[in-house]
Amino acid sequence: MKPGIPKGTRDFIPSEVYRRQYIFDIIKTLFERYGYQPIETPVMENLETLTGKYGDEGDKLLFKVLNNGDFLSKADKDALSRLDSQKLVHSIARRGLRYDLTVPFARFVTMHQHEITMPFKRYAIQPVWRADRPQKGRYQEFYQCDVDVVGTDSLICEAEYLRIIDQVFKNLGLDVVIYLNNRKILAGIAEEIGTPNRLNEMTVIIDKMDKIGEEGVHKELSKMEFSESQITRLLSLLSMDDLQTMQDSLKGSEIGQKGISEMQEVLSYLDGLYLHNEVVTKVSLARGLNYYTGCIFEVSAKDIEFGSLLGGGRYDNLTGVFGLKGVSGVGISFGVERIYDVMEMKDLFPSELAQSIKVLFVALDEASHKRAFFLAENCRMKGISCDVYPDPVKIKKQMKYADQIGVKHVVVIGSEELKSDKYTFRDMQSGDQELLGQDELVQKLLM
Amino acid sequence: MKPGIPKGTRDFIPSEVYRRQYIFDIIKTLFERYGYQPIETPVMENLETLTGKYGDEGDKLLFKVLNNGDFLSKADKDALSRLDSQKLVHSIARRGLRYDLTVPFARFVTMHQHEITMPFKRYAIQPVWRADRPQKGRYQEFYQCDVDVVGTDSLICEAEYLRIIDQVFKNLGLDVVIYLNNRKILAGIAEEIGTPNRLNEMTVIIDKMDKIGEEGVHKELSKMEFSESQITRLLSLLSMDDLQTMQDSLKGSEIGQKGISEMQEVLSYLDGLYLHNEVVTKVSLARGLNYYTGCIFEVSAKDIEFGSLLGGGRYDNLTGVFGLKGVSGVGISFGVERIYDVMEMKDLFPSELAQSIKVLFVALDEASHKRAFFLAENCRMKGISCDVYPDPVKIKKQMKYADQIGVKHVVVIGSEELKSDKYTFRDMQSGDQELLGQDELVQKLLM
């Protein structure tokens, strides 16, 4: 049998694990500095928790877990006889793999509302699953990295996220542009062009601006029977990225004015603070998700076309579907898989990430091998990572292994060293050697 | 809709995440000090990778993932019409959730044999899934924590594990007894009592010794038609925990002698090294798994009955089933869920694990709120975790929140503080207050 793994999934070898961990650690450090705390939710959720939350398309992409035992005994017989897969599912699978971290978070907040203190600031870095067609950079099993605060509608949270985003990418060494918008401005624009009830249709199309350009947006809006004058006015409004001009243009829209003043309020928190990356207001930023009700965030790499590296925004009713009303929240989600790819491409990972050993002990006979173990233990007790080649085989083989794992120093032990209690310490790069006693060796490695 | 999670799964609130992380970090630190490196494998494996590896009982406990789309179109029509769940599974589910970390590791080594250097030392700390009946301390989704080295049969590895085990439990503050045996001694005993071909049956029963006692083992062996004299001899041999006596008793068995000399060799590496916990040779230690071929490890808490906290051993042919022959390995698996429970019970977690904020800023009006954000950012840029209450509401409400999250210091900012640029720094426990300037505040918190 030739072993393989499911399409769209991956094994990670140590160097990849360390690189992923490097990204996660930088993000976690910032999150905790702002008072966010980690929670973890199960990989398997009840399907009734997941179904209907991601639209029809999302429901199709959910991975469902087959009930155990004689699952057919409780299967929907009618669906079975008609070979109706979609109808049969719910009678043979009551669990599924989580599709994102947002719905489990809403479920968590509702279930644990009496154990947590509002406002509740949490982060989560966990894998999610989607039965999307795998392609370059898109997986069926991949990590999300979310941070949210619920139970407050204060705009200080949005300001905090701008600071966090700026510092995360600064610490990763990746220059980005941070885009900011407010759904209420889009609502104001919809009012201004006389189609207040078509906000959602409109934003879905605006969202494609980066892909299909103004001309494409124009065409699609025409198809949807927006009038020529509406479209012209819309495109002219969308090209205004100056809040002052926008304020004048949306004079007639109360919600539009609210959106602008929210943006101004968020930015006012940043007065006197230096940001490494540019924050750009971009009224054409829509992010298709209908549940955003206030600020919207997006991040792109500065000098490379790579799509969005982060998205987020404010939502007014995250937990409503689970019966907990009136919980406003705001959150952002780092696209860690894509961030990894950009960092690889731009060679931004530090070269010495792997926690590799500092020294390899090479023994030439059985007695030396025992001494090597003893010396290695001496080092380890001082916190020094090291290893003993498992067998006292020919030195050539052991040195080849030292080369392969890229260790910087080797200590050679033979009968001579055993007798003198002085050990040959070799620098693998320069080839320099010196004789060191047990304590000198530890001191050398601690330097 | 009332939200819930599947039986046998858990949410972890921040305090639990930090406690679990505490255990994982202690273990990881030791692993890396001995040259082990992390790998990660996907949660979903192909069912053909998993099936048949855990016995019939294990196959039943595998969680299977339903194929996406119109899965019934390719279903086994015969199994469907006869409502044969077991037969149907493979035509509607080609993936499953991993059941342990050992089989995915064997698959990984086989697939990546040309990318890794042998001997290959790896660790993995990841969740696994089993459709066991959930009960106290047993979950359907739980973590395993495995460390293995493959590609060498040197007994220095076994000695290394004794050292790692000793230090992990020492660092966790949990006193344990480390039991050591060798499957070859059990084989020697089987030879000695004249039933060399009944080793597996014999070990399955010996394995129950702790649960059912000598009398119970006697009864079960009788039922299996071991003769009275065989049983008496067996029990007498099993009660010998002195290697020297055993060596004399197994004079006639070559494999038995080999087992004893392997044990002696392992222990000889520890000469001159101090262990915090006791290592006990225990020839009745069997650990039912048939794939162990050499040393066997087990760990129990010292002064509390809590079952096994760790298991492991040497196997000679881990990757054979995937077509890679002749790879010997040895590994141990920390029972991290159970270790967590014992540590909770014995109150062994440090009290200050949570990365909670050092100070909460409390503002009394809008202008103070902006200043609070600025001051908080000053602190954060120095690496100090802190937070601003999201709204400048009544001070009583903000102080109540400070109490609830257990923050030790609060900085109060009102119009007076704004004017003087001196801020009221309050110790929440003592109630002491002092006025501090911006830099003094940072200095105070860095102390």
XYZ file of C-alpha atoms in Angstrom, chain B residues 1-443:
443
model
C -32.039 27.177 19.237
C -30.178 26.169 22.399
C -26.498 25.769 21.555
C -24.473 22.740 22.618
C -21.396 20.751 21.650
C -21.089 17.054 20.775
C -20.814 14.699 23.738
C -17.245 13.858 24.592
C -15.911 17.195 23.296
C -14.991 20.279 25.291
C -14.653 24.030 25.141
C -11.618 25.408 26.942
C -11.902 28.772 28.675
C -8.728 30.887 28.943
C -7.631 29.578 32.369
C -7.854 26.007 31.032
C -5.990 26.864 27.830
C -3.148 28.358 29.892
C -2.974 25.304 32.145
C -2.882 22.918 29.226
C -0.268 25.103 27.561
C 1.791 24.985 30.739
C 1.973 21.181 30.567
C 2.692 21.176 26.814
C 5.446 23.776 27.198
C 7.277 21.844 29.912
C 7.172 18.704 27.797
C 8.197 20.492 24.572
C 11.132 22.189 26.260
C 12.526 18.836 27.367
C 11.888 17.213 23.979
C 13.793 19.966 22.181
C 16.653 19.776 24.658
C 17.129 16.183 23.522
C 17.069 17.044 19.841
C 13.449 16.141 19.038
C 11.676 18.326 16.507
C 7.959 18.919 15.933
C 5.982 17.647 12.968
C 2.280 18.088 12.267
C 0.038 15.791 10.292
C -3.510 16.502 9.069
C -6.555 15.844 11.235
C -8.143 14.016 8.291
C -6.342 10.927 6.994
C -7.401 8.616 4.217
C -9.483 5.841 5.777
C -7.255 3.248 4.095
C -4.353 4.637 6.142
C -6.256 4.152 9.386
C -8.363 1.033 8.844
C -7.004 -2.285 10.084
C -4.319 -0.691 12.259
C -6.183 -0.731 15.583
C -7.969 -4.085 15.457
C -11.691 -4.622 14.788
C -12.622 -2.684 17.923
C -10.500 0.266 16.813
C -12.048 0.296 13.348
C -15.457 0.714 14.955
C -14.217 3.676 16.983
C -12.889 5.577 13.956
C -14.784 8.740 13.041
C -15.483 8.707 9.323
C -15.996 11.837 7.232
C -18.813 11.693 4.698
C -17.780 12.331 1.092
C -18.975 15.684 -0.173
C -21.553 16.303 -2.868
C -23.848 13.552 -4.104
C -22.168 10.781 -2.115
C -25.019 8.322 -2.721
C -24.341 8.296 -6.451
C -21.218 6.215 -5.839
C -22.557 4.268 -2.873
C -22.397 0.487 -2.764
C -25.917 -0.284 -3.985
C -25.933 -3.767 -2.552
C -24.978 -2.529 0.931
C -27.592 0.195 0.594
C -30.411 -2.158 -0.250
C -29.493 -4.463 2.620
C -29.081 -1.462 4.981
C -25.597 -2.770 5.824
C -23.953 0.243 7.491
C -20.562 -1.362 7.944
C -20.288 -2.463 4.347
C -21.594 0.854 3.032
C -19.075 3.044 4.856
C -16.161 2.748 2.469
C -18.191 3.729 -0.545
C -19.481 6.948 1.054
C -16.521 7.987 3.268
C -12.917 7.914 2.094
C -11.500 9.997 4.966
C -11.475 9.695 8.738
C -10.238 11.577 11.787
C -6.894 10.375 13.114
C -7.170 7.872 15.970
C -3.669 8.290 17.380
C -0.365 9.917 16.424
C 1.555 6.680 15.806
C -0.018 5.515 12.549
C 0.135 9.021 11.008
C 3.806 9.128 12.082
C 4.533 5.808 10.372
C 2.760 7.103 7.271
C 4.753 10.349 7.486
C 8.117 8.594 7.797
C 7.336 6.390 4.815
C 6.140 9.282 2.630
C 8.949 11.661 3.608
C 11.777 9.118 3.884
C 13.887 11.036 1.367
C 13.413 14.416 3.077
C 14.336 13.360 6.608
C 17.641 12.266 8.131
C 17.765 8.974 10.026
C 17.830 8.576 12.958
C 14.781 10.850 12.951
C 13.648 12.280 16.287
C 10.226 13.847 16.290
C 7.508 14.925 18.676
C 3.856 15.757 18.112
C 1.214 17.250 20.411
C -2.110 17.096 18.627
C -5.735 16.049 19.193
C -7.064 12.606 18.208
C -10.601 11.230 17.978
C -12.237 8.031 19.197
C -15.934 7.179 19.283
C -15.594 5.666 22.755
C -18.477 6.009 25.171
C -17.665 9.305 26.931
C -17.247 9.146 30.705
C -15.432 11.028 33.449
C -11.899 11.673 32.162
C -12.546 10.007 28.795
C -13.319 12.130 25.777
C -14.062 11.592 22.086
C -11.709 14.444 21.166
C -8.517 14.591 23.242
C -4.817 15.393 22.978
C -1.940 13.004 22.666
C 1.674 13.938 23.167
C 4.123 11.558 21.500
C 7.855 11.475 21.087
C 9.617 8.852 18.953
C 12.976 8.165 17.398
C 13.151 5.905 14.348
C 16.040 4.488 12.385
C 18.175 3.222 15.254
C 18.025 0.302 17.675
C 20.531 1.811 20.107
C 19.519 1.461 23.739
C 20.799 4.956 24.456
C 17.338 6.068 23.276
C 15.641 4.129 26.054
C 18.025 5.684 28.587
C 17.209 9.105 27.159
C 13.497 8.491 27.678
C 14.036 7.569 31.311
C 15.828 10.894 31.744
C 13.148 12.857 29.862
C 10.322 11.219 31.812
C 12.079 11.930 35.096
C 12.629 15.595 34.314
C 9.187 16.258 32.812
C 7.429 15.009 35.946
C 9.949 16.756 38.190
C 9.290 20.022 36.360
C 5.535 19.478 36.606
C 5.937 18.941 40.342
C 4.331 15.515 40.142
C 6.040 12.596 41.912
C 5.813 9.365 39.936
C 7.179 5.853 39.672
C 8.680 4.890 36.316
C 8.170 1.211 35.456
C 10.448 -0.538 33.004
C 10.213 -3.955 31.407
C 11.282 -5.686 28.225
C 9.009 -7.694 26.019
C 11.846 -10.182 25.443
C 11.768 -11.084 29.146
C 8.073 -11.898 28.765
C 8.990 -14.006 25.734
C 11.645 -15.722 27.874
C 9.053 -16.439 30.534
C 6.703 -17.891 27.919
C 9.551 -20.177 26.818
C 10.452 -21.062 30.381
C 6.908 -22.251 31.191
C 6.816 -24.186 27.946
C 4.378 -22.043 25.937
C 6.622 -20.029 23.579
C 3.770 -19.629 21.077
C 1.299 -18.238 23.547
C 3.177 -14.996 24.366
C 0.433 -12.679 23.133
C -2.438 -14.432 24.921
C -0.313 -14.556 28.046
C 0.598 -10.841 28.003
C -3.012 -9.734 27.478
C -3.873 -11.430 30.754
C -0.733 -10.393 32.627
C -1.588 -6.850 31.627
C -4.643 -7.011 33.865
C -2.590 -7.841 36.969
C -3.041 -4.388 38.505
C -6.796 -4.576 38.028
C -7.681 -8.165 38.883
C -4.713 -9.230 41.039
C -2.787 -12.519 41.021
C -5.878 -14.518 41.800
C -7.750 -13.032 38.844
C -4.819 -13.684 36.520
C -4.668 -17.271 37.808
C -8.346 -17.804 37.037
C -8.146 -16.343 33.535
C -5.061 -18.385 32.657
C -6.839 -21.532 33.854
C -9.744 -20.711 31.583
C -7.277 -20.425 28.687
C -6.051 -23.945 29.520
C -2.639 -23.031 30.842
C -1.783 -25.910 33.221
C -1.661 -25.441 36.962
C 2.120 -25.910 37.090
C 2.631 -23.473 34.213
C 0.557 -20.861 36.012
C 2.367 -21.345 39.320
C 5.750 -21.049 37.611
C 4.579 -18.012 35.642
C 3.325 -16.176 38.717
C 6.495 -16.951 40.597
C 8.597 -15.561 37.730
C 6.425 -12.449 37.428
C 6.972 -11.619 41.085
C 10.758 -11.398 40.571
C 11.662 -7.801 40.022
C 15.370 -8.351 40.576
C 17.177 -8.682 37.261
C 19.938 -10.885 38.711
C 17.468 -13.483 40.040
C 15.568 -13.373 36.774
C 18.777 -13.932 34.839
C 19.347 -17.174 36.743
C 15.733 -18.283 36.373
C 15.683 -17.756 32.591
C 19.032 -19.502 31.999
C 17.497 -21.694 29.326
C 15.981 -18.903 27.224
C 18.170 -17.026 24.788
C 15.552 -14.333 24.175
C 14.975 -13.995 27.916
C 18.701 -13.442 28.481
C 18.704 -10.859 25.707
C 15.846 -9.001 27.366
C 17.644 -8.912 30.683
C 20.903 -7.709 29.201
C 19.035 -4.980 27.297
C 17.493 -3.789 30.555
C 20.904 -3.804 32.219
C 22.422 -1.925 29.317
C 19.723 0.779 29.464
C 20.206 1.231 33.197
C 24.000 1.355 32.841
C 23.687 4.660 30.945
C 22.210 6.177 34.090
C 25.305 5.376 36.208
C 26.385 8.490 38.062
C 23.254 10.450 37.144
C 20.702 11.491 39.758
C 17.040 10.780 39.071
C 14.323 12.531 41.026
C 11.821 9.712 40.526
C 12.335 6.010 41.107
C 12.819 3.643 38.150
C 11.398 0.206 38.965
C 11.884 -2.910 36.865
C 8.551 -4.719 36.743
C 8.408 -7.912 34.713
C 4.615 -8.094 34.990
C 4.406 -4.877 32.962
C 3.049 -6.025 29.609
C 1.099 -3.191 27.919
C -1.181 -5.205 25.672
C 0.088 -3.734 22.411
C 1.555 -6.524 20.346
C 3.829 -4.279 18.359
C 6.252 -3.690 21.225
C 9.337 -5.866 20.787
C 11.845 -4.534 23.337
C 11.710 -2.184 26.297
C 8.335 -1.158 27.687
C 7.684 1.971 29.773
C 4.873 2.957 32.078
C 4.457 5.733 34.649
C 2.076 6.040 37.616
C 1.570 8.827 40.105
C 3.413 7.993 43.315
C 0.856 8.517 46.047
C -2.481 8.399 44.262
C -4.271 5.687 42.266
C -4.880 7.261 38.900
C -3.910 4.730 36.262
C -1.097 5.141 33.779
C 0.223 8.653 33.026
C 2.563 7.509 30.250
C 3.187 4.463 28.121
C 5.707 3.500 25.501
C 8.169 1.029 24.165
C 10.297 -0.208 21.298
C 8.830 -1.546 18.086
C 10.781 -3.197 15.300
C 8.583 -2.655 12.315
C 6.456 0.451 12.621
C 6.479 1.452 8.954
C 6.373 -2.046 7.462
C 2.655 -1.844 6.784
C 3.306 1.166 4.542
C 6.071 -0.622 2.649
C 9.156 0.722 4.424
C 10.922 -2.242 5.994
C 13.546 -2.478 8.706
C 12.834 0.765 10.567
C 13.256 0.162 14.286
C 12.016 2.793 16.674
C 11.119 3.565 20.226
C 8.706 6.107 21.623
C 6.713 7.249 24.594
C 3.336 8.935 24.869
C 2.436 11.287 27.719
C -1.169 10.962 28.867
C -1.607 14.714 28.961
C -5.361 14.700 29.665
C -4.866 12.498 32.698
C -1.773 14.431 33.812
C -3.956 17.560 33.699
C -6.567 15.911 35.896
C -4.021 14.719 38.479
C -2.403 18.144 38.583
C -5.789 19.802 39.122
C -6.602 17.345 41.882
C -3.261 17.923 43.591
C -3.414 21.679 42.980
C -0.056 21.703 41.194
C -0.640 24.502 38.674
C 1.092 27.807 39.420
C -1.530 30.363 40.421
C -0.375 33.069 37.992
C -0.438 31.255 34.681
C -2.851 33.500 32.797
C -1.183 36.243 30.798
C -3.588 38.731 32.321
C -3.081 42.458 31.940
C -0.916 44.342 34.450
C -3.023 47.450 34.594
C -6.460 48.700 33.573
C -6.948 52.323 32.572
C -10.185 53.836 33.810
C -11.253 57.117 32.193
C -13.947 59.467 33.454
C -14.765 61.441 30.300
C -14.209 61.403 26.536
C -11.001 63.456 26.549
C -9.541 61.316 29.344
C -10.485 58.219 27.376
C -8.319 59.338 24.453
C -5.453 60.071 26.828
C -5.945 56.647 28.417
C -5.503 55.020 25.020
C -2.344 57.012 24.434
C -0.914 56.033 27.835
C -1.860 52.400 27.287
C -0.071 52.433 23.938
C 3.008 53.834 25.679
C 2.959 50.891 28.063
C 2.325 48.327 25.321
C 5.242 49.611 23.281
C 7.401 48.734 26.295
C 5.939 45.230 26.314
C 3.506 45.827 29.193
C 0.125 44.095 28.836
C -2.669 46.494 29.684
C -6.121 47.592 28.682
C -8.461 50.568 28.662
C -12.054 50.062 29.795
C -13.896 50.564 26.504
C -16.160 53.413 27.636
C -15.770 56.309 30.056
C -18.818 55.170 32.041
C -19.432 55.513 35.793
C -16.287 54.668 37.756
C -18.167 52.140 39.897
C -18.945 50.004 36.853
C -15.346 50.164 35.653
C -13.956 49.236 39.080
C -16.346 46.290 39.256
C -14.947 45.066 35.935
C -11.396 45.493 37.278
C -12.372 43.308 40.232
C -13.959 40.670 38.030
C -10.937 40.256 35.775
C -8.637 40.320 38.813
C -6.305 43.046 37.578
C -3.797 44.190 40.225
C -3.499 47.865 39.305
C -5.779 50.531 37.954
C -4.924 53.964 36.592
C -7.709 56.522 36.977
C -7.855 59.473 34.589
C -10.200 62.441 34.887
C -10.061 66.129 34.009
C -7.730 66.835 36.963
C -5.208 64.189 35.838
C -5.502 65.374 32.256
C -4.539 68.884 33.259
C -1.670 67.962 35.571
C -0.363 65.095 33.402
C -0.110 63.072 36.656
C -2.220 59.935 36.924
C -3.728 58.129 39.901
C -2.097 54.698 40.147
C -4.058 52.431 42.470
C -3.063 49.098 44.001
C -6.295 47.106 43.936
C -5.362 44.892 46.867
C -4.059 47.441 49.360
C -6.050 50.377 48.049
C -2.849 52.492 48.086
C -2.776 55.312 45.549
C -0.064 57.550 44.159
C 0.193 60.166 41.439
C 2.580 59.275 38.618
C 3.751 61.007 35.462
C 3.735 59.184 32.094
C 7.287 57.869 32.338
C 7.049 57.081 36.044
C 4.016 54.967 35.245
C 5.896 52.900 32.674
C 8.858 52.527 35.047
